[in-house]
């Protein structure tokens, strides 16, 4: 993905984990009272059970993102079992 300066999204809960690898620029992530700046060469993993209040690229950014959903019998989320 590539966002121009000032682009942002407010997103509800996702159905799976989100992995973001920032290739260029910086994204700002707000989740409740927490705030992160994730820059070039850094990665971010967001669990599915949080509301992503705001994800923004104040000066533009380029990243690769992957959604991961791994359930056993459609119910048990197996990803935390590997942590």
mmCIF file of N, CA and C in Angstrom:
data_model
loop_
_atom_site.group_PDB
_atom_site.id
_atom_site.type_symbol
_atom_site.label_atom_id
_atom_site.label_comp_id
_atom_site.label_asym_id
_atom_site.label_seq_id
_atom_site.Cartn_x
_atom_site.Cartn_y
_atom_site.Cartn_z
ATOM 1 N N UNK A 1 0.839 -1.178 0.000
ATOM 2 C CA UNK A 1 0.000 0.000 0.000
ATOM 3 C C UNK A 1 0.875 1.228 0.000
ATOM 4 N N UNK A 2 0.307 2.283 -0.525
ATOM 5 C CA UNK A 2 0.995 3.569 -0.515
ATOM 6 C C UNK A 2 -0.033 4.642 -0.209
ATOM 7 N N UNK A 3 0.236 5.390 0.848
ATOM 8 C CA UNK A 3 -0.651 6.504 1.191
ATOM 9 C C UNK A 3 0.076 7.815 0.964
ATOM 10 N N UNK A 4 -0.678 8.794 0.486
ATOM 11 C CA UNK A 4 -0.162 10.151 0.363
ATOM 12 C C UNK A 4 -0.205 10.822 1.737
ATOM 13 N N UNK A 5 0.501 11.905 1.858
ATOM 14 C CA UNK A 5 0.539 12.659 3.115
ATOM 15 C C UNK A 5 -0.873 13.009 3.576
ATOM 16 N N UNK A 6 -1.155 12.751 4.846
ATOM 17 C CA UNK A 6 -2.435 13.101 5.436
ATOM 18 C C UNK A 6 -3.512 12.034 5.356
ATOM 19 N N UNK A 7 -3.281 10.963 4.625
ATOM 20 C CA UNK A 7 -4.309 9.911 4.547
ATOM 21 C C UNK A 7 -4.385 9.156 5.870
ATOM 22 N N UNK A 8 -5.593 8.705 6.217
ATOM 23 C CA UNK A 8 -5.792 7.941 7.452
ATOM 24 C C UNK A 8 -7.031 7.066 7.326
ATOM 25 N N UNK A 9 -7.163 6.156 8.293
ATOM 26 C CA UNK A 9 -8.343 5.308 8.375
ATOM 27 C C UNK A 9 -8.663 5.077 9.849
ATOM 28 N N UNK A 10 -9.933 4.997 10.158
ATOM 29 C CA UNK A 10 -10.409 4.554 11.470
ATOM 30 C C UNK A 10 -11.111 3.232 11.207
ATOM 31 N N UNK A 11 -10.686 2.211 11.899
ATOM 32 C CA UNK A 11 -11.181 0.873 11.567
ATOM 33 C C UNK A 11 -11.743 0.167 12.790
ATOM 34 N N UNK A 12 -12.827 -0.555 12.606
ATOM 35 C CA UNK A 12 -13.359 -1.368 13.702
ATOM 36 C C UNK A 12 -12.459 -2.593 13.910
ATOM 37 N N UNK A 13 -12.884 -3.451 14.776
ATOM 38 C CA UNK A 13 -12.135 -4.692 15.007
ATOM 39 C C UNK A 13 -11.989 -5.466 13.704
ATOM 40 N N UNK A 14 -10.841 -6.076 13.546
ATOM 41 C CA UNK A 14 -10.601 -6.911 12.367
ATOM 42 C C UNK A 14 -10.898 -8.369 12.720
ATOM 43 N N UNK A 15 -11.064 -9.188 11.702
ATOM 44 C CA UNK A 15 -11.365 -10.599 11.942
ATOM 45 C C UNK A 15 -10.110 -11.421 12.222
ATOM 46 N N UNK A 16 -8.937 -10.832 12.010
ATOM 47 C CA UNK A 16 -7.696 -11.558 12.251
ATOM 48 C C UNK A 16 -6.585 -10.611 12.656
ATOM 49 N N UNK A 17 -5.415 -11.159 12.885
ATOM 50 C CA UNK A 17 -4.248 -10.353 13.213
ATOM 51 C C UNK A 17 -3.819 -9.573 11.974
ATOM 52 N N UNK A 18 -3.235 -8.413 12.183
ATOM 53 C CA UNK A 18 -2.718 -7.603 11.080
ATOM 54 C C UNK A 18 -1.229 -7.398 11.294
ATOM 55 N N UNK A 19 -0.446 -7.706 10.271
ATOM 56 C CA UNK A 19 1.004 -7.527 10.302
ATOM 57 C C UNK A 19 1.345 -6.450 9.284
ATOM 58 N N UNK A 20 2.014 -5.406 9.728
ATOM 59 C CA UNK A 20 2.402 -4.297 8.859
ATOM 60 C C UNK A 20 3.920 -4.173 8.875
ATOM 61 N N UNK A 21 4.536 -4.127 7.704
ATOM 62 C CA UNK A 21 5.974 -3.874 7.566
ATOM 63 C C UNK A 21 6.124 -2.572 6.787
ATOM 64 N N UNK A 22 6.715 -1.576 7.438
ATOM 65 C CA UNK A 22 6.827 -0.248 6.839
ATOM 66 C C UNK A 22 8.063 -0.214 5.943
ATOM 67 N N UNK A 23 7.845 0.093 4.682
ATOM 68 C CA UNK A 23 8.936 0.139 3.712
ATOM 69 C C UNK A 23 9.524 1.539 3.573
ATOM 70 N N UNK A 24 8.674 2.563 3.734
ATOM 71 C CA UNK A 24 9.118 3.930 3.559
ATOM 72 C C UNK A 24 8.163 4.846 4.318
ATOM 73 N N UNK A 25 8.682 5.838 4.993
ATOM 74 C CA UNK A 25 7.842 6.781 5.717
ATOM 75 C C UNK A 25 7.532 6.312 7.128
ATOM 76 N N UNK A 26 6.499 6.912 7.704
ATOM 77 C CA UNK A 26 6.086 6.624 9.083
ATOM 78 C C UNK A 26 4.568 6.556 9.124
ATOM 79 N N UNK A 27 4.036 5.570 9.866
ATOM 80 C CA UNK A 27 2.602 5.568 10.157
ATOM 81 C C UNK A 27 2.426 5.820 11.647
ATOM 82 N N UNK A 28 1.330 6.444 11.993
ATOM 83 C CA UNK A 28 0.966 6.696 13.384
ATOM 84 C C UNK A 28 -0.277 5.877 13.687
ATOM 85 N N UNK A 29 -0.239 5.154 14.802
ATOM 86 C CA UNK A 29 -1.316 4.242 15.168
ATOM 87 C C UNK A 29 -1.850 4.636 16.539
ATOM 88 N N UNK A 30 -3.163 4.850 16.630
ATOM 89 C CA UNK A 30 -3.822 5.152 17.901
ATOM 90 C C UNK A 30 -4.799 4.035 18.214
ATOM 91 N N UNK A 31 -4.619 3.449 19.394
ATOM 92 C CA UNK A 31 -5.513 2.400 19.892
ATOM 93 C C UNK A 31 -5.823 2.756 21.340
ATOM 94 N N UNK A 32 -7.030 3.236 21.584
ATOM 95 C CA UNK A 32 -7.372 3.677 22.935
ATOM 96 C C UNK A 32 -6.439 4.802 23.362
ATOM 97 N N UNK A 33 -5.790 4.641 24.516
ATOM 98 C CA UNK A 33 -4.851 5.647 25.028
ATOM 99 C C UNK A 33 -3.429 5.436 24.512
ATOM 100 N N UNK A 34 -3.194 4.382 23.761
ATOM 101 C CA UNK A 34 -1.846 4.081 23.263
ATOM 102 C C UNK A 34 -1.601 4.744 21.912
ATOM 103 N N UNK A 35 -0.344 5.139 21.695
ATOM 104 C CA UNK A 35 0.050 5.783 20.445
ATOM 105 C C UNK A 35 1.417 5.254 20.044
ATOM 106 N N UNK A 36 1.557 4.850 18.776
ATOM 107 C CA UNK A 36 2.832 4.374 18.265
ATOM 108 C C UNK A 36 3.152 5.073 16.961
ATOM 109 N N UNK A 37 4.432 5.343 16.756
ATOM 110 C CA UNK A 37 4.965 5.788 15.460
ATOM 111 C C UNK A 37 5.822 4.639 14.956
ATOM 112 N N UNK A 38 5.473 4.121 13.802
ATOM 113 C CA UNK A 38 6.170 2.973 13.228
ATOM 114 C C UNK A 38 6.820 3.433 11.932
ATOM 115 N N UNK A 39 8.158 3.306 11.876
ATOM 116 C CA UNK A 39 8.884 3.847 10.742
ATOM 117 C C UNK A 39 9.513 2.808 9.837
ATOM 118 N N UNK A 40 10.218 3.289 8.857
ATOM 119 C CA UNK A 40 10.860 2.464 7.836
ATOM 120 C C UNK A 40 11.682 1.336 8.459
ATOM 121 N N UNK A 41 11.427 0.110 7.997
ATOM 122 C CA UNK A 41 12.136 -1.064 8.495
ATOM 123 C C UNK A 41 11.540 -1.652 9.759
ATOM 124 N N UNK A 42 10.527 -1.028 10.322
ATOM 125 C CA UNK A 42 9.885 -1.534 11.533
ATOM 126 C C UNK A 42 8.592 -2.256 11.170
ATOM 127 N N UNK A 43 8.132 -3.084 12.105
ATOM 128 C CA UNK A 43 6.898 -3.845 11.885
ATOM 129 C C UNK A 43 5.951 -3.649 13.056
ATOM 130 N N UNK A 44 4.692 -3.888 12.797
ATOM 131 C CA UNK A 44 3.636 -3.761 13.797
ATOM 132 C C UNK A 44 2.689 -4.940 13.639
ATOM 133 N N UNK A 45 2.317 -5.562 14.749
ATOM 134 C CA UNK A 45 1.311 -6.624 14.733
ATOM 135 C C UNK A 45 0.170 -6.178 15.635
ATOM 136 N N UNK A 46 -1.032 -6.133 15.067
ATOM 137 C CA UNK A 46 -2.218 -5.750 15.834
ATOM 138 C C UNK A 46 -3.129 -6.968 15.975
ATOM 139 N N UNK A 47 -3.544 -7.279 17.211
ATOM 140 C CA UNK A 47 -4.464 -8.401 17.404
ATOM 141 C C UNK A 47 -5.871 -8.045 16.929
ATOM 142 N N UNK A 48 -6.699 -9.051 16.705
ATOM 143 C CA UNK A 48 -8.034 -8.789 16.162
ATOM 144 C C UNK A 48 -9.015 -8.185 17.164
ATOM 145 N N UNK A 49 -8.743 -8.274 18.442
ATOM 146 C CA UNK A 49 -9.737 -7.887 19.440
ATOM 147 C C UNK A 49 -9.644 -6.426 19.885
ATOM 148 N N UNK A 50 -8.905 -5.592 19.149
ATOM 149 C CA UNK A 50 -8.832 -4.178 19.518
ATOM 150 C C UNK A 50 -9.436 -3.319 18.410
ATOM 151 N N UNK A 51 -9.953 -2.171 18.815
ATOM 152 C CA UNK A 51 -10.483 -1.218 17.843
ATOM 153 C C UNK A 51 -9.352 -0.274 17.464
ATOM 154 N N UNK A 52 -9.095 -0.180 16.183
ATOM 155 C CA UNK A 52 -8.028 0.686 15.675
ATOM 156 C C UNK A 52 -8.621 2.077 15.466
ATOM 157 N N UNK A 53 -8.430 2.935 16.469
ATOM 158 C CA UNK A 53 -9.045 4.260 16.436
ATOM 159 C C UNK A 53 -8.584 5.088 15.243
ATOM 160 N N UNK A 54 -7.282 5.027 14.963
ATOM 161 C CA UNK A 54 -6.761 5.822 13.846
ATOM 162 C C UNK A 54 -5.417 5.271 13.410
ATOM 163 N N UNK A 55 -5.269 5.088 12.126
ATOM 164 C CA UNK A 55 -3.987 4.748 11.522
ATOM 165 C C UNK A 55 -3.758 5.797 10.443
ATOM 166 N N UNK A 56 -2.642 6.534 10.556
ATOM 167 C CA UNK A 56 -2.419 7.678 9.672
ATOM 168 C C UNK A 56 -1.000 7.681 9.112
ATOM 169 N N UNK A 57 -0.854 8.321 7.959
ATOM 170 C CA UNK A 57 0.444 8.555 7.342
ATOM 171 C C UNK A 57 0.596 10.069 7.175
ATOM 172 N N UNK A 58 1.079 10.767 8.214
ATOM 173 C CA UNK A 58 1.108 12.225 8.165
ATOM 174 C C UNK A 58 1.941 12.794 7.012
ATOM 175 N N UNK A 59 3.020 12.109 6.641
ATOM 176 C CA UNK A 59 3.879 12.591 5.558
ATOM 177 C C UNK A 59 3.936 11.612 4.389
ATOM 178 N N UNK A 60 3.000 10.681 4.372
ATOM 179 C CA UNK A 60 2.992 9.643 3.343
ATOM 180 C C UNK A 60 3.782 8.426 3.805
ATOM 181 N N UNK A 61 3.404 7.251 3.337
ATOM 182 C CA UNK A 61 4.083 6.019 3.725
ATOM 183 C C UNK A 61 3.789 4.923 2.719
ATOM 184 N N UNK A 62 4.672 3.943 2.709
ATOM 185 C CA UNK A 62 4.558 2.791 1.824
ATOM 186 C C UNK A 62 4.813 1.562 2.688
ATOM 187 N N UNK A 63 3.895 0.600 2.665
ATOM 188 C CA UNK A 63 4.055 -0.575 3.508
ATOM 189 C C UNK A 63 3.431 -1.803 2.867
ATOM 190 N N UNK A 64 3.762 -2.945 3.466
ATOM 191 C CA UNK A 64 3.164 -4.224 3.093
ATOM 192 C C UNK A 64 2.371 -4.689 4.304
ATOM 193 N N UNK A 65 1.131 -5.104 4.097
ATOM 194 C CA UNK A 65 0.330 -5.599 5.219
ATOM 195 C C UNK A 65 -0.291 -6.948 4.864
ATOM 196 N N UNK A 66 -0.423 -7.773 5.895
ATOM 197 C CA UNK A 66 -0.984 -9.112 5.731
ATOM 198 C C UNK A 66 -1.962 -9.352 6.874
ATOM 199 N N UNK A 67 -3.129 -9.863 6.551
ATOM 200 C CA UNK A 67 -4.094 -10.269 7.576
ATOM 201 C C UNK A 67 -3.944 -11.756 7.834
ATOM 202 N N UNK A 68 -3.917 -12.135 9.106
ATOM 203 C CA UNK A 68 -3.704 -13.539 9.474
ATOM 204 C C UNK A 68 -4.846 -13.995 10.367
ATOM 205 N N UNK A 69 -5.480 -15.074 9.977
ATOM 206 C CA UNK A 69 -6.571 -15.642 10.756
ATOM 207 C C UNK A 69 -6.366 -17.158 10.789
ATOM 208 N N UNK A 70 -6.099 -17.705 11.969
ATOM 209 C CA UNK A 70 -5.855 -19.142 12.099
ATOM 210 C C UNK A 70 -6.727 -19.693 13.232
ATOM 211 N N UNK A 71 -7.743 -20.425 12.856
ATOM 212 C CA UNK A 71 -8.673 -20.974 13.849
ATOM 213 C C UNK A 71 -8.745 -22.485 13.714
ATOM 214 N N UNK A 72 -8.845 -23.140 14.846
ATOM 215 C CA UNK A 72 -8.987 -24.585 14.885
ATOM 216 C C UNK A 72 -10.463 -24.911 15.041
ATOM 217 N N UNK A 73 -11.009 -25.655 14.123
ATOM 218 C CA UNK A 73 -12.427 -26.010 14.103
ATOM 219 C C UNK A 73 -13.330 -24.773 14.067
ATOM 220 N N UNK A 74 -12.796 -23.687 13.504
ATOM 221 C CA UNK A 74 -13.583 -22.478 13.356
ATOM 222 C C UNK A 74 -13.816 -21.714 14.630
ATOM 223 N N UNK A 75 -13.199 -22.135 15.718
ATOM 224 C CA UNK A 75 -13.459 -21.478 17.009
ATOM 225 C C UNK A 75 -12.203 -21.007 17.719
ATOM 226 N N UNK A 76 -11.265 -21.896 17.944
ATOM 227 C CA UNK A 76 -10.085 -21.598 18.766
ATOM 228 C C UNK A 76 -9.042 -20.856 17.934
ATOM 229 N N UNK A 77 -8.676 -19.657 18.392
ATOM 230 C CA UNK A 77 -7.637 -18.886 17.732
ATOM 231 C C UNK A 77 -6.295 -19.489 18.154
ATOM 232 N N UNK A 78 -5.590 -20.086 17.210
ATOM 233 C CA UNK A 78 -4.371 -20.825 17.548
ATOM 234 C C UNK A 78 -3.108 -19.942 17.574
ATOM 235 N N UNK A 79 -3.137 -18.753 17.050
ATOM 236 C CA UNK A 79 -1.947 -17.920 17.008
ATOM 237 C C UNK A 79 -1.380 -17.642 18.401
ATOM 238 N N UNK A 80 -2.193 -17.286 19.414
ATOM 239 C CA UNK A 80 -1.622 -17.044 20.739
ATOM 240 C C UNK A 80 -0.947 -18.284 21.346
ATOM 241 N N UNK A 81 -1.277 -19.459 20.877
ATOM 242 C CA UNK A 81 -0.661 -20.674 21.403
ATOM 243 C C UNK A 81 0.820 -20.764 21.042
ATOM 244 N N UNK A 82 1.235 -20.027 20.018
ATOM 245 C CA UNK A 82 2.642 -20.046 19.580
ATOM 246 C C UNK A 82 3.488 -18.954 20.215
ATOM 247 N N UNK A 83 2.871 -18.096 21.010
ATOM 248 C CA UNK A 83 3.618 -16.982 21.633
ATOM 249 C C UNK A 83 4.441 -17.453 22.807
#
